XYZ file of C-alpha atoms in Angstrom:
174
model
C -23.805 6.764 3.091
C -20.587 4.930 2.203
C -19.431 2.102 4.427
C -16.076 2.983 5.992
C -13.119 0.828 5.079
C -12.785 -1.010 8.404
C -16.408 -2.177 8.187
C -15.798 -3.775 4.790
C -13.640 -6.460 6.425
C -15.509 -9.720 6.923
C -15.344 -9.982 10.711
C -16.768 -13.515 10.608
C -13.607 -14.722 8.836
C -10.796 -12.599 10.299
C -8.160 -14.337 12.402
C -5.578 -12.817 14.719
C -2.793 -11.136 12.812
C -1.270 -7.938 11.445
C -3.348 -6.243 8.755
C -3.156 -3.073 6.710
C -6.340 -1.229 7.627
C -5.888 1.952 5.586
C -3.310 4.165 3.974
C -3.724 7.932 3.823
C -1.773 10.544 1.874
C -0.560 13.387 4.075
C 1.238 16.178 2.259
C 3.975 14.555 0.211
C 4.019 11.421 2.373
C 1.606 8.920 3.829
C 0.496 7.353 7.080
C -0.640 3.784 7.427
C -3.063 2.338 9.943
C -2.548 -1.290 10.914
C -5.041 -3.584 12.601
C -3.178 -5.656 15.197
C -5.854 -8.245 15.881
C -5.382 -10.491 18.934
C -8.795 -12.177 19.029
C -11.291 -13.568 16.526
C -14.211 -11.124 16.529
C -17.517 -12.516 17.703
C -15.997 -15.979 18.298
C -13.534 -15.480 21.155
C -13.903 -13.569 24.390
C -12.606 -10.028 24.137
C -9.451 -8.910 25.921
C -10.002 -8.033 29.568
C -10.377 -4.244 29.841
C -7.715 -3.785 32.543
C -5.258 -6.000 30.628
C -6.030 -4.091 27.414
C -5.267 -0.827 29.208
C -1.975 -2.238 30.489
C -1.041 -3.508 27.019
C -1.777 -0.051 25.647
C 0.678 1.550 28.112
C 3.352 -1.144 27.808
C 3.434 -1.409 24.032
C 3.069 2.335 23.428
C 6.109 2.811 25.669
C 8.046 0.110 23.803
C 7.175 1.533 20.375
C 8.023 5.102 21.293
C 11.389 4.025 22.685
C 12.469 1.642 19.930
C 15.496 3.343 18.326
C 14.587 2.186 14.808
C 10.866 2.996 14.966
C 10.201 5.723 17.544
C 10.173 8.512 14.956
C 7.738 6.563 12.771
C 5.079 5.904 15.440
C 2.059 8.191 15.411
C -0.432 6.203 17.498
C -0.959 2.943 19.372
C -4.356 2.335 20.937
C -7.128 -0.199 21.564
C -10.033 -1.021 19.283
C -13.436 -0.283 20.714
C -14.444 -3.938 20.271
C -11.516 -5.009 22.504
C -10.221 -7.587 20.024
C -7.022 -5.745 19.150
C -5.174 -2.480 18.631
C -4.551 0.113 15.959
C -1.000 1.104 15.116
C -0.464 4.172 12.943
C 2.961 4.664 11.392
C 4.459 7.241 9.074
C 5.099 5.883 5.591
C 3.848 2.847 3.779
C 4.895 -0.675 4.680
C 3.265 -4.038 4.266
C 2.098 -5.932 7.353
C 4.972 -8.379 6.815
C 7.436 -5.474 7.019
C 6.264 -4.589 10.533
C 6.008 -8.203 11.730
C 9.275 -8.081 13.733
C 8.326 -4.764 15.320
C 4.947 -6.083 16.459
C 6.350 -9.423 17.603
C 9.133 -7.746 19.596
C 6.656 -5.302 21.143
C 4.476 -8.128 22.445
C 7.492 -10.141 23.579
C 8.779 -7.142 25.524
C 5.736 -7.265 27.808
C 7.098 -10.392 29.525
C 9.972 -8.330 30.994
C 7.748 -5.647 32.515
C 7.892 -5.266 36.283
C 5.286 -2.490 36.312
C 2.956 -0.672 33.936
C 4.543 2.607 32.811
C 2.435 5.678 33.459
C 0.084 3.919 35.881
C -0.139 6.848 38.294
C -2.890 9.419 38.831
C -0.801 12.205 37.314
C -0.123 10.172 34.109
C -3.269 8.147 33.467
C -6.994 8.777 33.288
C -7.848 5.558 35.141
C -4.601 4.510 36.801
C -6.230 1.828 38.976
C -7.585 -0.071 35.949
C -4.522 -2.144 35.053
C -3.739 -5.837 35.129
C -0.071 -6.567 34.418
C -0.393 -10.312 34.955
C -3.168 -10.701 32.388
C -1.411 -8.300 30.004
C 1.611 -10.597 30.103
C -0.612 -13.598 29.434
C -2.329 -12.014 26.389
C 0.997 -10.728 25.047
C 2.634 -14.147 25.322
C -0.378 -15.821 23.713
C -0.281 -13.420 20.755
C 3.515 -13.603 20.321
C 3.382 -17.419 20.287
C 0.540 -17.301 17.761
C 2.444 -14.921 15.475
C 5.542 -17.117 15.573
C 3.557 -20.295 14.902
C 1.677 -18.740 11.974
C 4.238 -16.392 10.416
C 4.237 -18.326 7.150
C 0.474 -18.059 6.636
C -0.922 -15.327 4.401
C -4.179 -15.231 6.397
C -2.480 -13.429 9.305
C -1.391 -10.611 6.964
C -4.325 -10.281 4.529
C -7.853 -9.239 5.452
C -10.796 -11.360 4.388
C -13.038 -8.913 2.518
C -16.810 -8.716 2.602
C -18.063 -8.797 -0.964
C -20.564 -6.114 -1.903
C -23.068 -6.601 -4.659
C -23.961 -3.370 -6.436
C -27.161 -3.439 -8.478
C -27.630 -1.564 -11.765
C -29.400 1.227 -9.884
C -26.541 1.593 -7.363
C -27.923 -0.262 -4.324
C -25.269 -2.002 -2.206
C -25.772 -5.420 -0.649
C -23.465 -7.690 1.321
C -23.021 -11.162 -0.096
C -24.489 -13.699 2.304
């Protein structure tokens, strides 16, 4: 069985940043999935679940209301490992091209007075939110992005090398 693309990223080397996870052709166009990574996998504590849920609501609302981007946004949601989010956009852009969008989305969290859609009629677990911690994580990530914007490592995945033997067996390089 083939290893899916997101598992070919060396998670022992990845740092927080904005990465192109995959690009898919759809009809005559394309959609691109971005990995918006807030935490170093397996080295930092994951994002608090309630804060992650709040960030999902806050940033999804920001993205779907941004006049320049709202028609391009297909999906914003958390990674199962709770180290970041996936953003799916119409078209094909480099991670650097969406830097301002992502930075502004995380900066916008600081202005929030409440979590949008945090009511029983709108949300599957409306009591599981933490606006204060969401603001803290958002500020931490925005500051990190600004401090590291000139570094390629926050835009380019470290890849896990795969050795393929003559008979087709796949091995990860240790």
